[in-house]
Tab-separated table of C-alpha atoms in Angstrom:
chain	number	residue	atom	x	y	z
A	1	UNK	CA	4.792	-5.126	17.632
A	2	UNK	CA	2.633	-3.244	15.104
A	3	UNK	CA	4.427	-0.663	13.054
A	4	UNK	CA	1.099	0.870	12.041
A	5	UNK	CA	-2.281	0.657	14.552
A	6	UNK	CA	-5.799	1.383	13.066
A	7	UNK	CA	-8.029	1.013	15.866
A	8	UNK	CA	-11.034	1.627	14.124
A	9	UNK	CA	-12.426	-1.317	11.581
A	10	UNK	CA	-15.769	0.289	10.708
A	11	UNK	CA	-16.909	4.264	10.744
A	12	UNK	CA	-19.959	5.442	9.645
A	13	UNK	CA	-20.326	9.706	8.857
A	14	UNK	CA	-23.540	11.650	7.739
A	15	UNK	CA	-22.760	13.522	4.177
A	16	UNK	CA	-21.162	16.701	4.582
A	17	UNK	CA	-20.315	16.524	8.379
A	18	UNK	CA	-16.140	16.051	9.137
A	19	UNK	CA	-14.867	12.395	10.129
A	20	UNK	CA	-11.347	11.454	11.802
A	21	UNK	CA	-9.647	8.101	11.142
A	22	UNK	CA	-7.310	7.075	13.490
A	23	UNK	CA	-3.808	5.688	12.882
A	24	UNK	CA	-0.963	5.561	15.701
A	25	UNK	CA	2.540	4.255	14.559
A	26	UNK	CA	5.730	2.485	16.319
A	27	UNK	CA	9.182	3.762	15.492
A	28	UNK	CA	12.544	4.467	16.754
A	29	UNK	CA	14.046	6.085	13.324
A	30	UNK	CA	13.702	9.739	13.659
A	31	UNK	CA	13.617	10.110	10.142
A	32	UNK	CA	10.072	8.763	8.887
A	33	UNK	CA	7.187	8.952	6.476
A	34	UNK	CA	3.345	8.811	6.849
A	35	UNK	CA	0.953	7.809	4.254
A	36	UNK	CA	-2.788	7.841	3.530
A	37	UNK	CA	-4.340	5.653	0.662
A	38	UNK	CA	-7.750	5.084	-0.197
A	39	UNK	CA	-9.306	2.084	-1.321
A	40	UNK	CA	-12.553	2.470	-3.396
A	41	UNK	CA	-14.503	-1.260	-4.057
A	42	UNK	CA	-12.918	-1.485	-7.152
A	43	UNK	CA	-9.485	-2.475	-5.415
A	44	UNK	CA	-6.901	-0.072	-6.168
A	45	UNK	CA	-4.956	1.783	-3.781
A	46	UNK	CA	-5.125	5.594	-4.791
A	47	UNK	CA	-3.001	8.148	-2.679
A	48	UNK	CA	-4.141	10.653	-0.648
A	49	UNK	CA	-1.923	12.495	1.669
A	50	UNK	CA	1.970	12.446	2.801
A	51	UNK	CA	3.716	13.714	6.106
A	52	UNK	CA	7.514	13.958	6.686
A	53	UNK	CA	8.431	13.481	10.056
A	54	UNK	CA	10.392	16.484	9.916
A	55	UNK	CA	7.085	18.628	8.616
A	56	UNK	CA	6.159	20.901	11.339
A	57	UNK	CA	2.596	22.018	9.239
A	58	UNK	CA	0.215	19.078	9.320
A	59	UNK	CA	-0.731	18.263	5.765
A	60	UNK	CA	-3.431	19.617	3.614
A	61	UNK	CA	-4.618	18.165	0.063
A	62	UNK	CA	-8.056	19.582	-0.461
A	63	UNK	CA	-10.591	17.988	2.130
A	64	UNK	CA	-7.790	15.810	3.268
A	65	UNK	CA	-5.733	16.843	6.319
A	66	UNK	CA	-3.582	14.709	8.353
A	67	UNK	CA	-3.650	15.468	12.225
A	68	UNK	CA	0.388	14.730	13.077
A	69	UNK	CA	0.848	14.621	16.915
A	70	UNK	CA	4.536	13.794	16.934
A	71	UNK	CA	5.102	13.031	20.544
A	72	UNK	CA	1.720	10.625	20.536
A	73	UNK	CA	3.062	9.210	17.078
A	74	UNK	CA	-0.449	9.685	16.046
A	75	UNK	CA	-1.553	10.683	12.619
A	76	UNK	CA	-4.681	10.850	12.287
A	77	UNK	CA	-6.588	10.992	8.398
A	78	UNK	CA	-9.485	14.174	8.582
A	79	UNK	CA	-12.021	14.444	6.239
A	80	UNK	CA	-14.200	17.369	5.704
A	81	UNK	CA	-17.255	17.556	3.964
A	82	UNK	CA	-17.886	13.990	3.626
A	83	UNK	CA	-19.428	12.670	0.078
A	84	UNK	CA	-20.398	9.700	-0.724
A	85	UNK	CA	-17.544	8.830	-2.644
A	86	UNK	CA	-15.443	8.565	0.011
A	87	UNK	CA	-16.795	5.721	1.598
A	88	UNK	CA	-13.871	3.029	1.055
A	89	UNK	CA	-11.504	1.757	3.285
A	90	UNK	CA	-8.523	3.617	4.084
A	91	UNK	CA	-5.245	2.613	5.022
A	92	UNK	CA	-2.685	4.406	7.054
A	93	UNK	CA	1.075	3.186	6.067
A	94	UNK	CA	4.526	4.415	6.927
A	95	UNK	CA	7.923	4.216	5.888
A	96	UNK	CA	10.970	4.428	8.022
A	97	UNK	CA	13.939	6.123	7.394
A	98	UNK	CA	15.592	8.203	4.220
A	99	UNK	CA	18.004	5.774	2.790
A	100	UNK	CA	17.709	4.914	-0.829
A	101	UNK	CA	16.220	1.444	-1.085
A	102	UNK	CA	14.726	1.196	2.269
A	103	UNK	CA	11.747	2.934	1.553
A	104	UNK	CA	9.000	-0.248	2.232
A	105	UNK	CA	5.560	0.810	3.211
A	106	UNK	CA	4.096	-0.800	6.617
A	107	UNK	CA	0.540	-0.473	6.362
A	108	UNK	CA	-2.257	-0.713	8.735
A	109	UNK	CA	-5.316	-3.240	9.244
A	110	UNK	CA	-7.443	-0.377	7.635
A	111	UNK	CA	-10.771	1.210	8.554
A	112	UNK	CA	-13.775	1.046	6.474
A	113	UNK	CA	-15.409	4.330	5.838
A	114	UNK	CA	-19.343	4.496	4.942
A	115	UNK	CA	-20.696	7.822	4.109
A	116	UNK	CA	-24.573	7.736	5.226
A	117	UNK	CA	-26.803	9.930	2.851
B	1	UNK	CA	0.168	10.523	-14.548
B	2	UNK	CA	1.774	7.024	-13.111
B	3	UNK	CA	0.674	4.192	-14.646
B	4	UNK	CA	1.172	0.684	-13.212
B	5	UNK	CA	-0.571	-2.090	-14.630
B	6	UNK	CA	-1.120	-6.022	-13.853
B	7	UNK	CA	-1.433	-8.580	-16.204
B	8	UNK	CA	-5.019	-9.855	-14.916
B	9	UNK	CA	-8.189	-8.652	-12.684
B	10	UNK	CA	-9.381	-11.727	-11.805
B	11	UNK	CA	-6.741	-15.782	-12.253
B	12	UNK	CA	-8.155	-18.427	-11.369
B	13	UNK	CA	-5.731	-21.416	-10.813
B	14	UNK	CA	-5.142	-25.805	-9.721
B	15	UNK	CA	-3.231	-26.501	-6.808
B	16	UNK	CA	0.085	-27.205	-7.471
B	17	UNK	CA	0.351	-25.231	-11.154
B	18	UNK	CA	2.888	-22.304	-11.399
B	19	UNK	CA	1.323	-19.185	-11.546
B	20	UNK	CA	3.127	-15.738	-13.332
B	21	UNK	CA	1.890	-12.037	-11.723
B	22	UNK	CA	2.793	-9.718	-14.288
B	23	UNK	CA	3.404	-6.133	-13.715
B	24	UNK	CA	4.432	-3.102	-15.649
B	25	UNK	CA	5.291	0.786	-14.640
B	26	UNK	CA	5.778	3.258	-17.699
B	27	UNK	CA	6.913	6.004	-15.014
B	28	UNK	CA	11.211	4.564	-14.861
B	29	UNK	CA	10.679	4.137	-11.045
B	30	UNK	CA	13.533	2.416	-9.527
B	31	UNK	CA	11.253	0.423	-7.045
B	32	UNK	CA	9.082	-2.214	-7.530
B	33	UNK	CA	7.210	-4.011	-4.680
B	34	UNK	CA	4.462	-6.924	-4.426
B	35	UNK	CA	1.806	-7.035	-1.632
B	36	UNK	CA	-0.837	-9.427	-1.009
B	37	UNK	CA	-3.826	-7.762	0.846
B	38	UNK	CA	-6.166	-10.258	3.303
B	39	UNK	CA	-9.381	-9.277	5.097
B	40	UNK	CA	-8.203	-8.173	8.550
B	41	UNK	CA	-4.632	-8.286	7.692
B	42	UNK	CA	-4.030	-4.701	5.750
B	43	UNK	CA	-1.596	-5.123	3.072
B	44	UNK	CA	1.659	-7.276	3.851
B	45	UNK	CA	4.975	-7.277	1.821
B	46	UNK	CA	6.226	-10.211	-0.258
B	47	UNK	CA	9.200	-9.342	-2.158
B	48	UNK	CA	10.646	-5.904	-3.387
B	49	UNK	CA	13.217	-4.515	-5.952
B	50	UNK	CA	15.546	-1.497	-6.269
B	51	UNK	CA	16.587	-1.587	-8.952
B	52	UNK	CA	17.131	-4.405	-12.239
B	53	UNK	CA	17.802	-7.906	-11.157
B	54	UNK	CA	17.549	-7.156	-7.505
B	55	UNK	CA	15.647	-8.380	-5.058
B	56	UNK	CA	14.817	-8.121	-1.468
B	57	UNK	CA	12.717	-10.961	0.721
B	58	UNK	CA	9.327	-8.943	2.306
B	59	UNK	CA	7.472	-9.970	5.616
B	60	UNK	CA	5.968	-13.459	3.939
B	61	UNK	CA	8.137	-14.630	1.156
B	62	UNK	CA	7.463	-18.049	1.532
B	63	UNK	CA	6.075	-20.095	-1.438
B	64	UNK	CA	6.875	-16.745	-3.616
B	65	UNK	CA	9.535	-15.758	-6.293
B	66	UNK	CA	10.108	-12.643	-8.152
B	67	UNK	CA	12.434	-11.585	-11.103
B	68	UNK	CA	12.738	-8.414	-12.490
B	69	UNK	CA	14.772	-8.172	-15.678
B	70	UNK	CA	14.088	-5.309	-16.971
B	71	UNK	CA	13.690	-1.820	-14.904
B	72	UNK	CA	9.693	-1.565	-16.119
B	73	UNK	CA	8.315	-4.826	-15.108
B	74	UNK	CA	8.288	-6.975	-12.231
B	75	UNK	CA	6.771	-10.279	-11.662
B	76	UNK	CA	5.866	-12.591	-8.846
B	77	UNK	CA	5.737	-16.508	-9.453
B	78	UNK	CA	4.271	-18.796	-7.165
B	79	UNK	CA	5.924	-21.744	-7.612
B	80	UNK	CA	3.145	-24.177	-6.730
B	81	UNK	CA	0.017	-22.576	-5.860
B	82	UNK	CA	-1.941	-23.434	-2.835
B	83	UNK	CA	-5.063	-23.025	-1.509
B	84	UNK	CA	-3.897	-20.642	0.988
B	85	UNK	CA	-2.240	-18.452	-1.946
B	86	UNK	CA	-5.811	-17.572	-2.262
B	87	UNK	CA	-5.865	-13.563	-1.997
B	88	UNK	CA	-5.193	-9.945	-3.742
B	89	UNK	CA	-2.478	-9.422	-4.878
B	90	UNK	CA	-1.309	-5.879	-5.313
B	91	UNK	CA	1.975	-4.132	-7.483
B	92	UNK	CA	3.433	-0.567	-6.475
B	93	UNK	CA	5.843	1.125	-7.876
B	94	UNK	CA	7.943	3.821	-6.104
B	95	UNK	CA	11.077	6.381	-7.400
B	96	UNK	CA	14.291	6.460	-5.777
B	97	UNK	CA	14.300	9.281	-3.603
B	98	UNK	CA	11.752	11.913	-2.280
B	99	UNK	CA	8.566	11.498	-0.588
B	100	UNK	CA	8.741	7.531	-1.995
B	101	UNK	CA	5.390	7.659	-2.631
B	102	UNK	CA	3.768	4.252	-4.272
B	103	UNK	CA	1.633	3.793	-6.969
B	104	UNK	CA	-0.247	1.269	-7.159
B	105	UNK	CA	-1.687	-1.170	-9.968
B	106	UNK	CA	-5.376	-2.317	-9.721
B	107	UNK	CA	-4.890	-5.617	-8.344
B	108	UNK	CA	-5.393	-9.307	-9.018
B	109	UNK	CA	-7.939	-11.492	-7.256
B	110	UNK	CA	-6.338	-14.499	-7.457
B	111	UNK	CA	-8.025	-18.320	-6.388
B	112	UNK	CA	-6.317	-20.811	-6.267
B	113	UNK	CA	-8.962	-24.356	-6.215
C-alpha cells in the first residue's frame, strides 16, 4: 500500500486566490512526521513546511499552512495568495517514527501546481 | 544555510560503463540519502547512510552501490549503467535527531544511451 497518496496530478489557481493540495498518508507508528517540498523547474527540492504527529496547531510558515486532520491521516498543503512563483510541483512526504536512523522520507506521486495570471 | 551539492547537472553515459554520483554536505549531518525521481513515480529511495561507512539498502537498490567514507560526502555508483538507469537522481542530507528535515542537492539528469 501507499505510504503517501496525492490524488491530485495537475491544479490550476488564479493569482492571489487560496489553493489546497491534497495528501492522505498510511501508518500504524503513532509517532510520525509530515513534510511539504516544493519543486520549482529547475529540479531541486526546497522545503516548505513540517508537522509532528504529536502537534496539536496545524502548521504555519508564511502563506504556507498545512491542514492536519489526524483521524483522516490527511494533511493537506494550503496556499494563500497564490503568485506565480509557486507554480511547481509539490510533494507531500512523511517519515515514520522517532528513532535515530530511521528517519527515511516516503514521498508522494506529487501534484503539479500552475498559477494562472 | 545547508548546502548540499552534486558533482554534475546534466551525465550523459554508454551502456555498460560505471558511472560515480558525487555528493557533498558542508552542514556535518549524520544522514545521507540517494533518490531517483521518475515522472509519475514521486521520488523513490535507493540507498541511505547514518553515519561513516554505513549503509542501508532503500526501496530499489538493485543495479546501485554507495560508499560513504567520509561523514561529508556520499556517492552512488552504478555499476553498469543501463538504459533504464535513465532518470534524476537526487542527494539529501538530514541531522540526527529533530524534525529530520532533508536538504536537498540540485539534482543530476542522468542518460544513460
Amino acid at each position: 500500500a501507499q505510504k503517501i497518496t496525492q490524488t491530485q496530478p495537475g491544479m490550476f489557481v488564479q493569482e492571489k486566490e487560496a489553493v489546497t493540495l491534497d495528501c492522505t498518508y498510511d501508518t500504524s507508528d503513532q509517532s510520525y512526521g509530515l513534510f511539504w517540498y516544493k519543486q520549482p523547474s529547475s529540479g531541486e527540492m526546497i522545503f516548505l513546511i513540517y508537522q509532528g504527529s504529536y502537534d496539536e496547531q496545524n502548521a504555519t510558515e508564511g502563506r504556507y499552512s498545512l491542514n492536519f486532520q489526524k483521524a483522516r491521516k490527511s494533511a493537506n498543503l494550503v496556499i494563500s495568495a497564490s503568485q506565480l512563483g509557486d507554480s511547481a510541483m509539490y510533494f507531500c512526504a512523511m517519515r515514520e517514527g522517532l528513532t535515530a536512523g530511521a528517519n527515511n522520507l516516503f514521498f508522494g506521486t506529487g501534484t503539479r501546481l500552475t498559477v494562472i495570471p | 544555510d545547508v548546502k548540499v551539492t552534486q558533482s554534475s547537472r546534466y551525465l550523459v553515459k554508454r551502456t555498460g560503463e560505471k558511472v560515480f554520483l558525487e555528493c557533498v554536505q558542508d552542514m556535518d549531518h549524520e544522514n545521507m540519502f540517494w533518490y531517483r525521481q521518475d515522472p509519475g513515480l514521486g521520488l523513490r529511495l535507493i540507498y541511505f547512510s547514518y553515519d561513516v561507512k554505513m549503509k542501508e539498502k532503500g526501496d530499489i537498490p538493485e543495479g546501485y552501490s554507495v560508499s560513504r567514507e567520509k561523514k561529508e560526502r556520499f556517492s552512488l555508483i552504478l555499476e553498469s549503467a543501463s538504459t533504464n538507469q535513465t532518470s534524476m537522481y537526487l542527494c539529501a542530507s538530514s541531522p540526527g535527531q529533530g524534525t529530520y528535515e532533508q536538504y536537498f542537492g540540485p539534482g543530476t539528469r542522468l542518460t544513460v544511451t
